[in-house]
Amino acid sequence: EDQVTQSPEALRLQEGESSSLNCSYTVSGLRGLFWYRQDPGKGPEFLFTLYSAGEEKEKERLKATLTKKESFLHITAPKPEDSATYLCAVQAGSSASKIIFGSGTRLSIRP
Amino acid sequence: EADIYQTPRYLVIGTGKKITLECSQTMGHDKMYWYQQDPGMELHLIHYSYGVNSTEKGDLSSESTVSRIRTEHFPLTLESARPSHTSQYLCASSQQGPYGYTFGSGTRLTVV
């Protein structure tokens, strides 16, 4: 069964303290892995798509990487405005029309 | 800028009322989706559509119904609202193929 697991469930960092969020997946034929940011009471905002192992994408303080079993979202020198829930999702070849979402990591950055 | 619109943004309604949540997108996407999400909880797929006149139930059982008469429009209807329907409802759309979804801002529904 296709599955996406995110860890940790919650992460509190001091401003400027770099860290990484993990997304482990078990799917039949990965077609794409997606990272989203969600602020409270709003819809998820698309960040990155990764298609194959070894691929990396960057946007400001965020960098997403992909291996055959997991993806990391690295946050470098975070600021309080980076506080949000970060969602990972995968699209598998066995169910190409739907994306499977993880439960998210709630990131809190203290000034 | 990708545009997908949901209305209303907030809705408080009495038990037993019929309601329709609107979702429209201007990107020409064939695929559209409805998700239900309680505060701090996971997204649950309740309906999806591959195109006009195509609708399917999602992974989470829902008493709502949907229709897809036009590509850009994917409304969700609750025939008789109950307090258990209180939640946030998120609409999304995507292109064919392995592309991420574009989400609307959501409708926060409260049934009293």
PDB file of C-alpha atoms in Angstrom:
ATOM      1  CA  GLU A   1       0.000   0.000   0.000  1.00  0.00           C
ATOM      2  CA  ASP A   2       1.300   3.451  -0.927  1.00  0.00           C
ATOM      3  CA  GLN A   3       2.290   5.429   2.141  1.00  0.00           C
ATOM      4  CA  VAL A   4       3.832   8.780   3.068  1.00  0.00           C
ATOM      5  CA  THR A   5       5.249   9.464   6.553  1.00  0.00           C
ATOM      6  CA  GLN A   6       6.540  12.818   7.728  1.00  0.00           C
ATOM      7  CA  SER A   7       8.766  13.490  10.724  1.00  0.00           C
ATOM      8  CA  PRO A   8       8.980  15.112  13.106  1.00  0.00           C
ATOM      9  CA  GLU A   9       5.329  15.905  13.758  1.00  0.00           C
ATOM     10  CA  ALA A  10       6.338  19.276  15.193  1.00  0.00           C
ATOM     11  CA  LEU A  11       9.612  21.199  15.292  1.00  0.00           C
ATOM     12  CA  ARG A  12      10.471  24.339  17.219  1.00  0.00           C
ATOM     13  CA  LEU A  13      13.636  26.203  16.216  1.00  0.00           C
ATOM     14  CA  GLN A  14      15.318  29.414  17.182  1.00  0.00           C
ATOM     15  CA  GLU A  15      15.627  32.004  14.439  1.00  0.00           C
ATOM     16  CA  GLY A  16      18.755  31.206  12.430  1.00  0.00           C
ATOM     17  CA  GLU A  17      18.895  27.577  13.587  1.00  0.00           C
ATOM     18  CA  SER A  18      19.024  25.384  10.472  1.00  0.00           C
ATOM     19  CA  SER A  19      17.315  21.990  10.371  1.00  0.00           C
ATOM     20  CA  SER A  20      15.677  19.412   8.105  1.00  0.00           C
ATOM     21  CA  LEU A  21      12.215  17.906   7.753  1.00  0.00           C
ATOM     22  CA  ASN A  22      11.852  14.315   6.595  1.00  0.00           C
ATOM     23  CA  CYS A  23       9.362  12.667   4.247  1.00  0.00           C
ATOM     24  CA  SER A  24       9.609   8.895   3.866  1.00  0.00           C
ATOM     25  CA  TYR A  25       7.565   7.211   1.177  1.00  0.00           C
ATOM     26  CA  THR A  26       6.625   3.730   0.041  1.00  0.00           C
ATOM     27  CA  VAL A  27       4.971   3.783  -3.367  1.00  0.00           C
ATOM     28  CA  SER A  28       4.809   1.719  -6.515  1.00  0.00           C
ATOM     29  CA  GLY A  29       6.529   3.741  -9.184  1.00  0.00           C
ATOM     30  CA  LEU A  30       7.076   7.293  -8.004  1.00  0.00           C
ATOM     31  CA  ARG A  31       5.952   9.830 -10.587  1.00  0.00           C
ATOM     32  CA  GLY A  32       6.508  12.939  -8.494  1.00  0.00           C
ATOM     33  CA  LEU A  33       7.095  14.152  -4.935  1.00  0.00           C
ATOM     34  CA  PHE A  34       5.696  17.513  -3.879  1.00  0.00           C
ATOM     35  CA  TRP A  35       6.321  19.875  -0.999  1.00  0.00           C
ATOM     36  CA  TYR A  36       3.707  22.376   0.178  1.00  0.00           C
ATOM     37  CA  ARG A  37       3.554  25.069   2.820  1.00  0.00           C
ATOM     38  CA  GLN A  38       0.276  25.607   4.683  1.00  0.00           C
ATOM     39  CA  ASP A  39      -0.486  28.557   6.924  1.00  0.00           C
ATOM     40  CA  PRO A  40      -3.301  28.257   9.507  1.00  0.00           C
ATOM     41  CA  GLY A  41      -6.760  28.558   7.956  1.00  0.00           C
ATOM     42  CA  LYS A  42      -5.431  28.656   4.388  1.00  0.00           C
ATOM     43  CA  GLY A  43      -4.983  26.233   1.530  1.00  0.00           C
ATOM     44  CA  PRO A  44      -1.590  24.590   0.914  1.00  0.00           C
ATOM     45  CA  GLU A  45       0.846  26.620  -1.188  1.00  0.00           C
ATOM     46  CA  PHE A  46       2.942  24.688  -3.702  1.00  0.00           C
ATOM     47  CA  LEU A  47       6.708  24.833  -3.139  1.00  0.00           C
ATOM     48  CA  PHE A  48       8.570  22.146  -5.124  1.00  0.00           C
ATOM     49  CA  THR A  49       8.214  19.104  -7.352  1.00  0.00           C
ATOM     50  CA  LEU A  50      10.941  16.424  -7.430  1.00  0.00           C
ATOM     51  CA  TYR A  51      10.810  13.655  -9.999  1.00  0.00           C
ATOM     52  CA  SER A  52      13.882  11.440  -9.573  1.00  0.00           C
ATOM     53  CA  ALA A  53      16.470  10.436  -6.981  1.00  0.00           C
ATOM     54  CA  GLY A  54      19.327  12.904  -6.738  1.00  0.00           C
ATOM     55  CA  GLU A  55      17.225  15.855  -7.790  1.00  0.00           C
ATOM     56  CA  GLU A  56      17.375  19.062  -5.733  1.00  0.00           C
ATOM     57  CA  LYS A  57      15.303  22.245  -5.804  1.00  0.00           C
ATOM     58  CA  GLU A  58      15.892  25.525  -3.944  1.00  0.00           C
ATOM     59  CA  LYS A  59      13.781  28.524  -3.078  1.00  0.00           C
ATOM     60  CA  GLU A  60      15.082  31.210  -0.743  1.00  0.00           C
ATOM     61  CA  ARG A  61      15.917  29.482   2.567  1.00  0.00           C
ATOM     62  CA  LEU A  62      14.387  26.149   1.502  1.00  0.00           C
ATOM     63  CA  LYS A  63      16.068  23.273  -0.301  1.00  0.00           C
ATOM     64  CA  ALA A  64      14.354  19.993  -1.167  1.00  0.00           C
ATOM     65  CA  THR A  65      16.235  16.792  -1.945  1.00  0.00           C
ATOM     66  CA  LEU A  66      15.092  13.335  -3.031  1.00  0.00           C
ATOM     67  CA  THR A  67      16.403   9.792  -2.649  1.00  0.00           C
ATOM     68  CA  LYS A  68      14.735   6.510  -3.588  1.00  0.00           C
ATOM     69  CA  LYS A  69      13.123   6.238  -0.162  1.00  0.00           C
ATOM     70  CA  GLU A  70      12.788   9.727   1.243  1.00  0.00           C
ATOM     71  CA  SER A  71      12.875  13.463   0.719  1.00  0.00           C
ATOM     72  CA  PHE A  72      14.281  16.177   2.935  1.00  0.00           C
ATOM     73  CA  LEU A  73      13.271  19.783   3.198  1.00  0.00           C
ATOM     74  CA  HIS A  74      16.275  21.683   4.485  1.00  0.00           C
ATOM     75  CA  ILE A  75      15.676  25.059   6.090  1.00  0.00           C
ATOM     76  CA  THR A  76      18.728  27.289   6.329  1.00  0.00           C
ATOM     77  CA  ALA A  77      18.820  30.176   8.824  1.00  0.00           C
ATOM     78  CA  PRO A  78      15.026  30.241   9.221  1.00  0.00           C
ATOM     79  CA  LYS A  79      13.055  33.352  10.092  1.00  0.00           C
ATOM     80  CA  PRO A  80       9.794  33.583  12.089  1.00  0.00           C
ATOM     81  CA  GLU A  81       7.859  34.013   8.825  1.00  0.00           C
ATOM     82  CA  ASP A  82       8.905  30.486   7.858  1.00  0.00           C
ATOM     83  CA  SER A  83       6.631  29.171  10.609  1.00  0.00           C
ATOM     84  CA  ALA A  84       3.945  26.982   8.980  1.00  0.00           C
ATOM     85  CA  THR A  85       2.965  23.372   8.421  1.00  0.00           C
ATOM     86  CA  TYR A  86       4.996  21.736   5.656  1.00  0.00           C
ATOM     87  CA  LEU A  87       3.265  18.964   3.740  1.00  0.00           C
ATOM     88  CA  CYS A  88       4.853  16.283   1.605  1.00  0.00           C
ATOM     89  CA  ALA A  89       2.859  14.455  -1.071  1.00  0.00           C
ATOM     90  CA  VAL A  90       3.610  11.789  -3.650  1.00  0.00           C
ATOM     91  CA  GLN A  91       2.034  10.716  -6.903  1.00  0.00           C
ATOM     92  CA  ALA A  92       2.529   7.052  -7.714  1.00  0.00           C
ATOM     93  CA  GLY A  93       2.251   5.141 -10.931  1.00  0.00           C
ATOM     94  CA  SER A  94      -0.277   2.794  -9.357  1.00  0.00           C
ATOM     95  CA  SER A  95      -2.753   5.620  -8.808  1.00  0.00           C
ATOM     96  CA  ALA A  96      -1.669   8.290 -11.223  1.00  0.00           C
ATOM     97  CA  SER A  97      -4.724  10.440 -10.777  1.00  0.00           C
ATOM     98  CA  LYS A  98      -4.414  11.103  -7.069  1.00  0.00           C
ATOM     99  CA  ILE A  99      -1.755  12.491  -4.775  1.00  0.00           C
ATOM    100  CA  ILE A 100      -1.141  10.971  -1.338  1.00  0.00           C
ATOM    101  CA  PHE A 101      -0.455  13.543   1.365  1.00  0.00           C
ATOM    102  CA  GLY A 102       1.570  13.102   4.526  1.00  0.00           C
ATOM    103  CA  SER A 103       0.290  14.415   7.828  1.00  0.00           C
ATOM    104  CA  GLY A 104       2.718  17.347   7.822  1.00  0.00           C
ATOM    105  CA  THR A 105       5.371  18.872  10.071  1.00  0.00           C
ATOM    106  CA  ARG A 106       4.380  21.942  12.109  1.00  0.00           C
ATOM    107  CA  LEU A 107       7.383  24.230  12.119  1.00  0.00           C
ATOM    108  CA  SER A 108       7.651  27.069  14.618  1.00  0.00           C
ATOM    109  CA  ILE A 109      10.510  29.590  14.485  1.00  0.00           C
ATOM    110  CA  ARG A 110      11.106  31.680  17.612  1.00  0.00           C
ATOM    111  CA  PRO A 111      12.571  35.184  17.212  1.00  0.00           C
TER     112      PRO A 111
ATOM    113  CA  GLU B   1      -0.654  33.819 -11.327  1.00  0.00           C
ATOM    114  CA  ALA B   2      -2.586  30.586 -10.842  1.00  0.00           C
ATOM    115  CA  ASP B   3      -6.170  31.286  -9.928  1.00  0.00           C
ATOM    116  CA  ILE B   4      -8.567  29.015  -8.114  1.00  0.00           C
ATOM    117  CA  TYR B   5     -11.393  30.629  -6.232  1.00  0.00           C
ATOM    118  CA  GLN B   6     -13.544  29.328  -3.426  1.00  0.00           C
ATOM    119  CA  THR B   7     -16.647  31.012  -2.069  1.00  0.00           C
ATOM    120  CA  PRO B   8     -17.777  31.678   0.518  1.00  0.00           C
ATOM    121  CA  ARG B   9     -14.624  32.042   2.605  1.00  0.00           C
ATOM    122  CA  TYR B  10     -16.579  31.491   5.828  1.00  0.00           C
ATOM    123  CA  LEU B  11     -20.086  30.092   6.337  1.00  0.00           C
ATOM    124  CA  VAL B  12     -22.157  29.575   9.474  1.00  0.00           C
ATOM    125  CA  ILE B  13     -25.392  27.735   8.832  1.00  0.00           C
ATOM    126  CA  GLY B  14     -28.117  25.954  10.757  1.00  0.00           C
ATOM    127  CA  THR B  15     -28.644  22.205  10.896  1.00  0.00           C
ATOM    128  CA  GLY B  16     -30.729  20.808   8.077  1.00  0.00           C
ATOM    129  CA  LYS B  17     -29.963  23.554   5.572  1.00  0.00           C
ATOM    130  CA  LYS B  18     -28.817  22.805   2.037  1.00  0.00           C
ATOM    131  CA  ILE B  19     -25.542  24.451   1.083  1.00  0.00           C
ATOM    132  CA  THR B  20     -23.316  24.643  -1.969  1.00  0.00           C
ATOM    133  CA  LEU B  21     -19.635  25.478  -1.770  1.00  0.00           C
ATOM    134  CA  GLU B  22     -18.319  27.028  -4.950  1.00  0.00           C
ATOM    135  CA  CYS B  23     -14.973  26.353  -6.614  1.00  0.00           C
ATOM    136  CA  SER B  24     -13.779  27.806  -9.900  1.00  0.00           C
ATOM    137  CA  GLN B  25     -10.411  27.777 -11.648  1.00  0.00           C
ATOM    138  CA  THR B  26      -9.167  29.776 -14.611  1.00  0.00           C
ATOM    139  CA  MET B  27      -6.206  27.575 -15.552  1.00  0.00           C
ATOM    140  CA  GLY B  28      -8.047  25.135 -17.788  1.00  0.00           C
ATOM    141  CA  HIS B  29      -7.095  22.199 -15.585  1.00  0.00           C
ATOM    142  CA  ASP B  30      -8.930  18.953 -16.294  1.00  0.00           C
ATOM    143  CA  LYS B  31      -8.521  17.519 -12.794  1.00  0.00           C
ATOM    144  CA  MET B  32     -10.236  18.980  -9.760  1.00  0.00           C
ATOM    145  CA  TYR B  33     -10.477  17.817  -6.160  1.00  0.00           C
ATOM    146  CA  TRP B  34     -12.266  18.465  -2.881  1.00  0.00           C
ATOM    147  CA  TYR B  35     -10.502  17.897   0.415  1.00  0.00           C
ATOM    148  CA  GLN B  36     -11.781  18.111   3.971  1.00  0.00           C
ATOM    149  CA  GLN B  37      -9.404  19.227   6.695  1.00  0.00           C
ATOM    150  CA  ASP B  38     -10.017  19.741  10.407  1.00  0.00           C
ATOM    151  CA  PRO B  39      -7.701  22.208  12.225  1.00  0.00           C
ATOM    152  CA  GLY B  40      -4.207  20.768  12.617  1.00  0.00           C
ATOM    153  CA  MET B  41      -5.227  17.531  10.960  1.00  0.00           C
ATOM    154  CA  GLU B  42      -4.534  15.736   7.688  1.00  0.00           C
ATOM    155  CA  LEU B  43      -6.111  16.431   4.330  1.00  0.00           C
ATOM    156  CA  HIS B  44      -8.792  13.915   3.375  1.00  0.00           C
ATOM    157  CA  LEU B  45      -9.884  13.517  -0.249  1.00  0.00           C
ATOM    158  CA  ILE B  46     -13.687  13.456  -0.510  1.00  0.00           C
ATOM    159  CA  HIS B  47     -14.346  13.917  -4.254  1.00  0.00           C
ATOM    160  CA  TYR B  48     -12.415  14.270  -7.495  1.00  0.00           C
ATOM    161  CA  SER B  49     -13.043  14.760 -11.175  1.00  0.00           C
ATOM    162  CA  TYR B  50     -10.998  13.947 -14.282  1.00  0.00           C
ATOM    163  CA  GLY B  51     -13.009  16.245 -16.504  1.00  0.00           C
ATOM    164  CA  VAL B  52     -16.485  17.329 -17.533  1.00  0.00           C
ATOM    165  CA  ASN B  53     -19.209  14.856 -16.489  1.00  0.00           C
ATOM    166  CA  SER B  54     -16.636  12.785 -14.570  1.00  0.00           C
ATOM    167  CA  THR B  55     -16.848  12.599 -10.762  1.00  0.00           C
ATOM    168  CA  GLU B  56     -15.581  10.030  -8.250  1.00  0.00           C
ATOM    169  CA  LYS B  57     -15.767   9.589  -4.498  1.00  0.00           C
ATOM    170  CA  GLY B  58     -12.532   9.942  -2.612  1.00  0.00           C
ATOM    171  CA  ASP B  59     -10.966   8.058   0.256  1.00  0.00           C
ATOM    172  CA  LEU B  60     -13.076   9.649   2.998  1.00  0.00           C
ATOM    173  CA  SER B  61     -16.759   8.844   3.085  1.00  0.00           C
ATOM    174  CA  SER B  62     -18.773  12.010   2.690  1.00  0.00           C
ATOM    175  CA  GLU B  63     -22.460  12.874   2.563  1.00  0.00           C
ATOM    176  CA  SER B  64     -21.731  15.609   0.058  1.00  0.00           C
ATOM    177  CA  THR B  65     -22.176  15.455  -3.711  1.00  0.00           C
ATOM    178  CA  VAL B  66     -20.359  17.191  -6.566  1.00  0.00           C
ATOM    179  CA  SER B  67     -20.958  18.010 -10.199  1.00  0.00           C
ATOM    180  CA  ARG B  68     -18.705  18.932 -13.115  1.00  0.00           C
ATOM    181  CA  ILE B  69     -20.744  20.463 -15.904  1.00  0.00           C
ATOM    182  CA  ARG B  70     -18.043  22.915 -16.949  1.00  0.00           C
ATOM    183  CA  THR B  71     -14.268  22.470 -16.866  1.00  0.00           C
ATOM    184  CA  GLU B  72     -13.737  25.497 -14.674  1.00  0.00           C
ATOM    185  CA  HIS B  73     -16.464  24.841 -12.104  1.00  0.00           C
ATOM    186  CA  PHE B  74     -16.640  22.098  -9.443  1.00  0.00           C
ATOM    187  CA  PRO B  75     -19.265  22.850  -6.779  1.00  0.00           C
ATOM    188  CA  LEU B  76     -19.814  20.731  -3.671  1.00  0.00           C
ATOM    189  CA  THR B  77     -23.302  20.375  -2.186  1.00  0.00           C
ATOM    190  CA  LEU B  78     -24.544  19.239   1.213  1.00  0.00           C
ATOM    191  CA  GLU B  79     -28.272  18.470   1.041  1.00  0.00           C
ATOM    192  CA  SER B  80     -28.797  18.634   4.797  1.00  0.00           C
ATOM    193  CA  ALA B  81     -26.021  20.123   6.889  1.00  0.00           C
ATOM    194  CA  ARG B  82     -25.181  18.625  10.292  1.00  0.00           C
ATOM    195  CA  PRO B  83     -22.765  19.743  13.031  1.00  0.00           C
ATOM    196  CA  SER B  84     -20.482  16.839  12.051  1.00  0.00           C
ATOM    197  CA  HIS B  85     -19.940  18.613   8.714  1.00  0.00           C
ATOM    198  CA  THR B  86     -18.170  21.473  10.486  1.00  0.00           C
ATOM    199  CA  SER B  87     -14.709  21.610   8.906  1.00  0.00           C
ATOM    200  CA  GLN B  88     -12.552  23.364   6.341  1.00  0.00           C
ATOM    201  CA  TYR B  89     -13.189  22.397   2.731  1.00  0.00           C
ATOM    202  CA  LEU B  90     -10.366  22.861   0.239  1.00  0.00           C
ATOM    203  CA  CYS B  91     -10.686  22.744  -3.543  1.00  0.00           C
ATOM    204  CA  ALA B  92      -7.701  22.017  -5.794  1.00  0.00           C
ATOM    205  CA  SER B  93      -6.935  21.515  -9.466  1.00  0.00           C
ATOM    206  CA  SER B  94      -4.100  20.087 -11.532  1.00  0.00           C
ATOM    207  CA  GLN B  95      -2.966  19.395 -15.068  1.00  0.00           C
ATOM    208  CA  GLN B  96      -2.770  15.881 -16.490  1.00  0.00           C
ATOM    209  CA  GLY B  97       0.452  14.146 -15.485  1.00  0.00           C
ATOM    210  CA  PRO B  98       2.745  14.324 -12.445  1.00  0.00           C
ATOM    211  CA  TYR B  99       2.123  17.927 -11.502  1.00  0.00           C
ATOM    212  CA  GLY B 100       1.356  19.377  -8.109  1.00  0.00           C
ATOM    213  CA  TYR B 101      -2.041  20.672  -7.150  1.00  0.00           C
ATOM    214  CA  THR B 102      -3.057  24.307  -6.933  1.00  0.00           C
ATOM    215  CA  PHE B 103      -5.284  24.894  -3.917  1.00  0.00           C
ATOM    216  CA  GLY B 104      -7.914  27.482  -3.203  1.00  0.00           C
ATOM    217  CA  SER B 105      -8.030  29.413   0.071  1.00  0.00           C
ATOM    218  CA  GLY B 106     -10.733  27.139   1.454  1.00  0.00           C
ATOM    219  CA  THR B 107     -14.211  27.485   2.928  1.00  0.00           C
ATOM    220  CA  ARG B 108     -14.509  27.305   6.693  1.00  0.00           C
ATOM    221  CA  LEU B 109     -17.935  25.757   7.366  1.00  0.00           C
ATOM    222  CA  THR B 110     -19.611  25.808  10.764  1.00  0.00           C
ATOM    223  CA  VAL B 111     -22.952  24.050  11.235  1.00  0.00           C
ATOM    224  CA  VAL B 112     -24.822  25.035  14.383  1.00  0.00           C
TER     225      VAL B 112
END
